[in-house]
């Protein structure tokens, strides 16, 4: 007996894919190596995820939005500026006739919600802890062996969705190679408590050391991602809370009012990992297993959901027992090249251009921001791209299924 869809990995992406396929009427088995009990962090230590407008539309189409909505902070304005220069660009949701350009949610709330939905979905069977150990491709199925409760079990699936993260072992077992790029930059991530209610403004500030992004969170909190050279990031992480807050004032000023306290500072080395193929036979890679982007651009999950949207359309109505699966996965690879390429390029430009302290670049940056602010059409274009509407649009991204 063959399983219709098997998903390996129960992170944000694997769970989202499981729900999408189940809502398409597919029988899904999800194998996850951990026990899937998301930890609840301290209030100021929560990691957060910015959800773009396209992601919200996909969640709407999958009927996940009503519950999520209660836990998010909206972004209605994005304020982009350069420290020490006066050029500023303001992107506004109302210019795109939207209530918000995106929303921010704490990671543990999002994964818990997706898990609750998946556990209550009759078409989804979640097996944990279950670690996939071997993968074998045949024309009519993919054969997996996984270890669960000290026992090895075998499963044959018509479609294998590989969502086992950046160090994907299943990707390796499928013989798919990767490319990596080390940006020689480190992001310092922390939450900040402010002394007034958080606004619905997100900020991107280009400082001499690298971009500093601040995203609103509910309850007087902001989530900060600050890119620096590795040495400076280490120094920032070692500072006392008071001295760290002083550094934020120096680079960012007092736009958020007074900063009350800061949570644990976590460092991430900025690296890009890309699989050289998105599919092989009846297997397809999604999420970090396909592309691990660095956190500065806040795009990894949003890109993965757009991938899921396109897969959803291409496999809609397809009998997975037929060879149409393989040809649709070939189409999928072709269709996703451009959007994925743009997402990677966007992150590259952010890191390379905005982490460079050459005076001429500083002036160009400030000038470009000032010019952009005066061009409503260009601003709209930039806004829609940032919200996920670049090349390729699936039915889920239009909010329907
Ligand atoms: C600091 C930071 C901030 C970010 N901010 C944003 C943001 O604002 N917006 C955004 O869109 N993205 C953001 N991202 C990216 C986003 O977090 C990732 O794109 C997303 O979490 C990737 O999820 P995933 O499910 O692909 O991988 P993972 O979360 O790594 O999940 C993989 C799962 O597979 C399981 N697994 C591994 N091997 C096996 C195996 N052999 N068998 C079974 N299971 C296995 C693992 O246990 C794990 O649960 C950010 C990332 C970071 C680091």
XYZ file of C-alpha atoms and ligand atoms in Angstrom:
454
model
C 0.000 0.000 0.000
C 1.303 3.436 -0.960
C 0.880 6.674 0.948
C -0.331 9.506 -1.252
C 1.926 12.275 0.161
C 4.714 11.872 2.705
C 6.253 14.997 4.206
C 9.580 14.725 6.017
C 10.004 17.497 8.594
C 7.431 19.141 10.846
C 8.849 22.681 10.984
C 6.822 25.692 9.840
C 7.134 24.637 6.209
C 6.408 20.920 6.548
C 3.324 21.601 8.681
C 2.047 24.265 6.257
C 2.534 21.900 3.306
C 0.735 19.100 5.158
C -2.278 21.343 5.765
C -2.301 22.558 2.149
C -2.219 19.005 0.713
C -4.830 17.801 3.200
C -7.108 20.674 2.169
C -6.628 19.439 -1.410
C -8.126 16.143 -0.271
C -4.810 14.222 -0.172
C -3.890 11.637 2.464
C -0.734 12.926 4.169
C 1.786 11.267 6.482
C 4.208 13.647 8.208
C 7.403 12.245 9.728
C 9.206 14.452 12.240
C 12.435 13.592 14.036
C 11.654 15.539 17.241
C 8.674 15.096 19.566
C 7.143 18.333 18.150
C 6.577 20.069 21.459
C 7.440 23.694 20.714
C 9.049 25.450 23.688
C 7.447 28.618 25.025
C 10.228 31.208 25.423
C 10.342 34.074 27.917
C 8.415 37.160 26.769
C 11.490 39.026 25.541
C 13.234 35.978 24.062
C 10.623 34.988 21.504
C 11.865 34.645 17.936
C 9.487 36.223 15.461
C 8.545 35.844 11.827
C 7.366 38.622 9.522
C 4.552 37.341 7.334
C 4.229 39.062 3.980
C 0.861 39.934 2.462
C 1.146 36.969 0.039
C 1.589 34.623 3.013
C -1.489 36.090 4.667
C -3.474 35.475 1.483
C -2.311 31.840 1.451
C -3.300 31.472 5.110
C -6.686 32.986 4.273
C -7.192 30.501 1.432
C -6.264 27.627 3.772
C -8.684 29.015 6.400
C -5.877 29.518 8.941
C -6.056 33.284 9.159
C -8.973 33.764 11.647
C -7.007 32.061 14.448
C -3.618 33.500 13.523
C -5.022 36.994 13.357
C -5.431 37.132 17.128
C -1.672 36.848 17.721
C -0.122 39.188 15.179
C 1.083 42.772 15.033
C 0.320 44.567 11.752
C 2.846 46.481 9.671
C 1.070 49.386 8.011
C 4.168 51.492 7.294
C 7.775 50.688 6.493
C 10.247 53.459 7.219
C 13.615 53.063 5.480
C 16.468 55.399 6.411
C 20.227 55.673 6.508
C 22.029 56.638 9.750
C 23.796 60.002 9.448
C 22.033 60.901 6.163
C 18.676 62.491 5.592
C 17.255 60.378 2.694
C 14.166 58.474 3.801
C 11.594 56.274 2.066
C 8.183 55.568 3.509
C 6.170 52.630 2.190
C 2.529 52.677 3.218
C -0.139 49.973 3.097
C -2.790 52.564 2.234
C -0.892 53.418 -0.984
C -1.549 49.817 -2.051
C -5.166 49.988 -0.776
C -4.380 47.462 1.950
C -4.932 47.439 5.708
C -1.410 46.101 6.298
C 1.636 45.158 4.233
C 2.350 42.216 6.489
C 2.141 41.003 10.051
C 4.612 39.830 12.684
C 4.034 36.759 14.825
C 6.097 34.938 17.404
C 7.576 31.733 15.998
C 6.332 29.483 18.818
C 2.741 30.743 18.451
C 2.782 30.151 14.697
C 4.186 26.631 14.896
C 1.823 25.693 17.734
C -1.155 26.903 15.743
C -0.093 25.009 12.600
C 0.493 21.918 14.720
C -2.970 22.152 16.332
C -4.604 22.434 12.920
C -2.562 19.562 11.446
C -3.295 17.310 14.444
C -7.028 17.903 14.047
C -7.035 17.323 10.283
C -8.404 13.859 9.532
C -6.290 13.474 6.375
C -3.012 14.044 8.228
C -1.188 11.420 10.251
C 1.755 12.806 12.226
C 4.391 10.322 13.344
C 6.896 11.541 15.963
C 9.666 11.082 16.811
C 10.417 9.519 13.421
C 13.756 10.041 11.694
C 14.043 9.143 8.026
C 17.107 7.006 7.518
C 17.002 5.759 3.921
C 15.382 6.949 0.683
C 15.073 4.953 -2.523
C 13.479 6.194 -5.740
C 11.440 3.945 -8.031
C 9.331 4.952 -11.052
C 6.023 4.482 -9.255
C 6.941 5.512 -5.659
C 9.625 6.593 -3.225
C 10.528 4.061 -0.564
C 11.502 5.423 2.874
C 12.763 3.762 5.982
C 12.388 5.613 9.249
C 13.333 4.961 12.812
C 10.624 5.446 15.408
C 10.612 4.102 18.990
C 13.704 2.002 18.212
C 11.942 0.287 15.354
C 12.603 0.687 11.660
C 9.498 0.995 9.500
C 9.077 1.182 5.745
C 6.774 3.489 3.853
C 6.142 3.852 0.101
C 4.861 7.222 -1.053
C 3.644 8.559 -4.394
C 4.983 12.034 -3.577
C 7.812 12.826 -1.170
C 7.931 16.401 0.136
C 11.313 17.071 1.692
C 11.072 19.735 4.412
C 13.787 18.582 6.796
C 15.578 21.911 7.067
C 18.875 23.517 6.122
C 21.038 20.452 6.783
C 18.597 18.181 5.001
C 19.857 14.620 5.096
C 17.052 13.498 2.792
C 18.278 15.989 0.163
C 21.697 14.391 0.406
C 20.258 10.888 0.159
C 18.459 11.957 -3.016
C 21.865 12.968 -4.422
C 20.980 16.671 -4.679
C 23.997 18.911 -4.238
C 24.001 22.389 -2.697
C 25.801 25.689 -3.089
C 26.632 27.818 -0.097
C 27.820 31.377 0.267
C 29.213 32.840 3.453
C 28.539 36.604 3.696
C 31.105 37.074 6.491
C 28.394 38.936 8.394
C 26.573 38.092 11.592
C 23.063 39.113 12.584
C 22.385 40.000 16.205
C 18.778 39.184 17.030
C 16.960 40.422 20.115
C 13.617 41.742 21.293
C 13.313 45.170 22.835
C 10.664 46.363 25.243
C 9.667 50.003 24.774
C 7.955 52.355 27.198
C 4.850 52.931 25.070
C 2.503 50.774 22.943
C 4.312 49.527 19.815
C 3.237 51.299 16.647
C 2.472 49.537 13.379
C 5.644 50.907 11.795
C 8.503 48.622 10.752
C 11.927 50.234 10.409
C 14.903 49.426 8.228
C 17.891 51.575 9.130
C 21.147 51.367 7.225
C 23.980 51.934 9.651
C 27.715 52.077 8.996
C 28.048 48.506 10.205
C 25.071 46.956 8.452
C 21.262 47.092 8.244
C 19.216 47.285 11.446
C 15.614 46.075 11.107
C 12.957 46.620 13.772
C 9.604 44.880 13.521
C 6.617 45.578 15.784
C 5.403 42.839 18.115
C 2.293 42.934 20.337
C 2.629 44.402 23.847
C 5.211 47.176 23.643
C 7.843 44.981 22.023
C 9.964 45.255 18.906
C 11.948 42.473 17.286
C 15.408 43.539 16.122
C 17.739 42.033 13.521
C 21.035 43.913 13.319
C 23.671 42.829 10.822
C 27.320 43.473 11.636
C 30.780 42.122 11.002
C 31.269 38.954 13.076
C 33.693 40.744 15.442
C 31.354 43.645 16.069
C 28.374 41.313 16.476
C 30.290 39.446 19.150
C 31.154 42.715 20.883
C 27.492 43.821 20.760
C 26.355 40.500 22.173
C 28.793 40.837 25.118
C 27.684 44.372 26.113
C 25.588 44.902 29.204
C 21.903 45.541 28.443
C 22.314 49.267 29.220
C 25.316 49.664 26.925
C 23.610 47.709 24.164
C 20.560 49.977 24.388
C 22.899 52.999 24.151
C 24.304 51.559 20.907
C 20.784 51.178 19.500
C 20.001 54.837 20.374
C 23.226 55.907 18.660
C 22.332 54.168 15.420
C 18.576 54.451 15.460
C 17.754 57.534 17.522
C 14.593 57.866 19.626
C 11.926 56.959 17.069
C 10.578 54.229 19.356
C 10.606 56.444 22.437
C 12.586 55.102 25.378
C 13.867 51.538 25.271
C 13.004 49.804 28.503
C 14.848 46.476 28.329
C 16.331 43.979 25.925
C 15.991 40.169 25.758
C 18.697 37.590 25.131
C 20.880 38.484 22.156
C 21.315 35.629 19.715
C 23.827 35.633 16.848
C 23.341 34.112 13.389
C 26.166 33.905 10.865
C 24.775 34.976 7.514
C 25.017 32.162 5.038
C 23.065 31.184 1.989
C 22.426 27.561 1.093
C 20.705 26.646 -2.156
C 19.903 23.234 -3.528
C 21.011 22.842 -7.146
C 17.768 21.030 -7.958
C 14.307 21.458 -6.482
C 12.988 18.061 -7.481
C 14.148 14.569 -8.390
C 11.748 11.881 -9.617
C 8.789 11.924 -7.233
C 10.536 14.021 -4.580
C 10.401 17.782 -4.169
C 12.384 20.022 -1.796
C 10.723 22.924 0.009
C 11.592 25.397 2.778
C 15.097 25.504 4.210
C 15.882 22.182 2.542
C 15.591 23.999 -0.803
C 16.809 27.500 0.085
C 18.140 28.703 3.415
C 18.175 32.478 3.149
C 19.699 34.663 5.810
C 17.285 36.243 8.290
C 18.002 39.869 7.356
C 15.487 39.981 4.547
C 12.874 38.028 6.557
C 11.872 35.975 3.546
C 12.593 32.269 4.042
C 9.166 31.205 5.236
C 7.339 33.598 2.911
C 9.208 32.204 -0.092
C 8.460 28.631 1.010
C 4.741 29.385 1.233
C 4.797 30.784 -2.295
C 6.477 27.519 -3.356
C 3.715 25.543 -1.648
C 1.116 27.694 -3.447
C 2.578 26.831 -6.863
C 2.915 23.117 -6.003
C -0.704 23.157 -4.848
C -1.846 24.501 -8.239
C 0.363 22.231 -10.341
C -0.756 19.080 -8.529
C -4.411 20.059 -8.268
C -6.524 17.264 -9.797
C -3.424 15.180 -10.655
C -3.679 11.463 -9.975
C -0.423 10.913 -8.101
C -0.283 7.290 -9.266
C 0.493 8.473 -12.779
C 3.755 9.785 -14.259
C 2.173 13.235 -14.510
C 3.675 13.834 -11.044
C 7.251 13.818 -12.324
C 6.436 16.094 -15.262
C 4.562 18.520 -12.993
C 7.567 18.631 -10.668
C 9.731 19.519 -13.696
C 7.320 22.375 -14.460
C 7.504 23.379 -10.800
C 11.277 23.726 -10.976
C 11.029 25.934 -14.059
C 8.279 28.080 -12.581
C 10.041 28.709 -9.290
C 13.465 29.670 -10.632
C 12.786 33.363 -11.079
C 11.034 34.073 -7.783
C 13.651 32.143 -5.818
C 16.418 33.899 -7.711
C 14.911 37.295 -6.904
C 14.554 36.440 -3.214
C 18.212 35.428 -3.049
C 19.343 38.527 -4.984
C 17.324 40.786 -2.729
C 19.079 39.406 0.335
C 22.466 39.642 -1.411
C 21.949 43.290 -2.227
C 20.828 44.085 1.305
C 23.926 42.529 2.803
C 26.493 43.629 0.242
C 25.370 47.155 -0.602
C 24.133 48.146 2.806
C 26.941 46.634 4.834
C 29.533 48.676 3.022
C 30.838 51.834 4.607
C 32.338 53.557 1.558
C 31.363 57.285 1.704
C 30.246 57.295 -1.927
C 27.905 54.376 -1.260
C 26.516 56.132 1.804
C 25.552 59.122 -0.332
C 24.130 56.924 -3.081
C 22.033 55.067 -0.544
C 20.683 58.261 0.971
C 20.075 59.710 -2.519
C 18.320 56.542 -3.713
C 16.037 56.538 -0.672
C 15.130 60.212 -1.204
C 14.424 59.651 -4.919
C 12.383 56.540 -4.261
C 10.278 58.464 -1.759
C 9.317 60.913 -4.505
C 8.203 58.200 -6.983
C 4.803 56.782 -5.986
C 4.765 54.228 -8.839
C 8.216 52.892 -7.988
C 7.311 52.757 -4.317
C 4.200 50.740 -5.159
C 6.291 48.343 -7.233
C 8.829 47.939 -4.417
C 6.001 47.446 -1.904
C 4.242 44.726 -3.925
C 7.509 42.905 -4.511
C 8.304 43.063 -0.801
C 4.840 41.651 -0.110
C 5.662 38.589 -2.227
C 4.066 39.538 -5.542
C 7.046 39.156 -7.863
C 7.195 36.563 -10.632
C 4.502 33.886 -10.475
C 1.237 33.993 -8.578
C -0.692 30.949 -7.397
C -4.403 30.684 -6.668
C -3.609 30.487 -2.927
C -1.736 33.801 -3.190
C -4.940 35.313 -4.557
C -6.667 34.040 -1.414
C -8.655 31.247 -3.127
C -8.249 27.523 -3.612
C 16.480 34.649 13.107
C 15.594 34.290 11.958
C 14.581 35.152 11.585
C 13.767 34.821 10.503
N 12.776 35.681 10.152
C 11.981 35.367 9.116
C 10.930 36.238 8.736
O 10.737 37.291 9.334
N 10.143 35.895 7.679
C 10.355 34.734 6.991
O 9.615 34.476 6.022
N 11.329 33.890 7.328
C 12.149 34.162 8.375
N 13.124 33.292 8.732
C 13.256 32.017 8.017
C 12.288 30.933 8.553
O 12.456 30.807 9.949
C 12.612 29.610 7.865
O 12.472 29.806 6.486
C 11.661 28.510 8.289
O 11.574 28.408 9.673
C 12.174 27.195 7.703
O 11.360 26.156 8.133
P 11.553 24.652 7.639
O 10.316 23.945 8.093
O 11.916 24.604 6.214
O 12.843 24.113 8.412
P 13.073 23.754 9.951
O 12.380 24.702 10.827
O 14.517 23.567 10.129
O 12.330 22.341 10.139
C 12.890 21.135 9.691
C 12.278 20.000 10.504
O 12.720 18.739 9.953
C 13.004 17.837 11.007
N 13.954 16.835 10.495
C 15.273 17.012 10.190
N 15.801 15.865 9.707
C 14.796 14.935 9.724
C 14.729 13.563 9.336
N 15.767 12.887 8.824
N 13.548 12.910 9.498
C 12.468 13.557 9.999
N 12.479 14.881 10.356
C 13.638 15.552 10.224
C 13.600 18.744 12.094
O 13.475 18.139 13.364
C 12.753 19.997 11.958
O 11.613 19.992 12.792
C 13.971 33.607 9.792
C 15.004 32.740 10.166
C 15.824 33.080 11.223
C 16.935 32.141 11.597
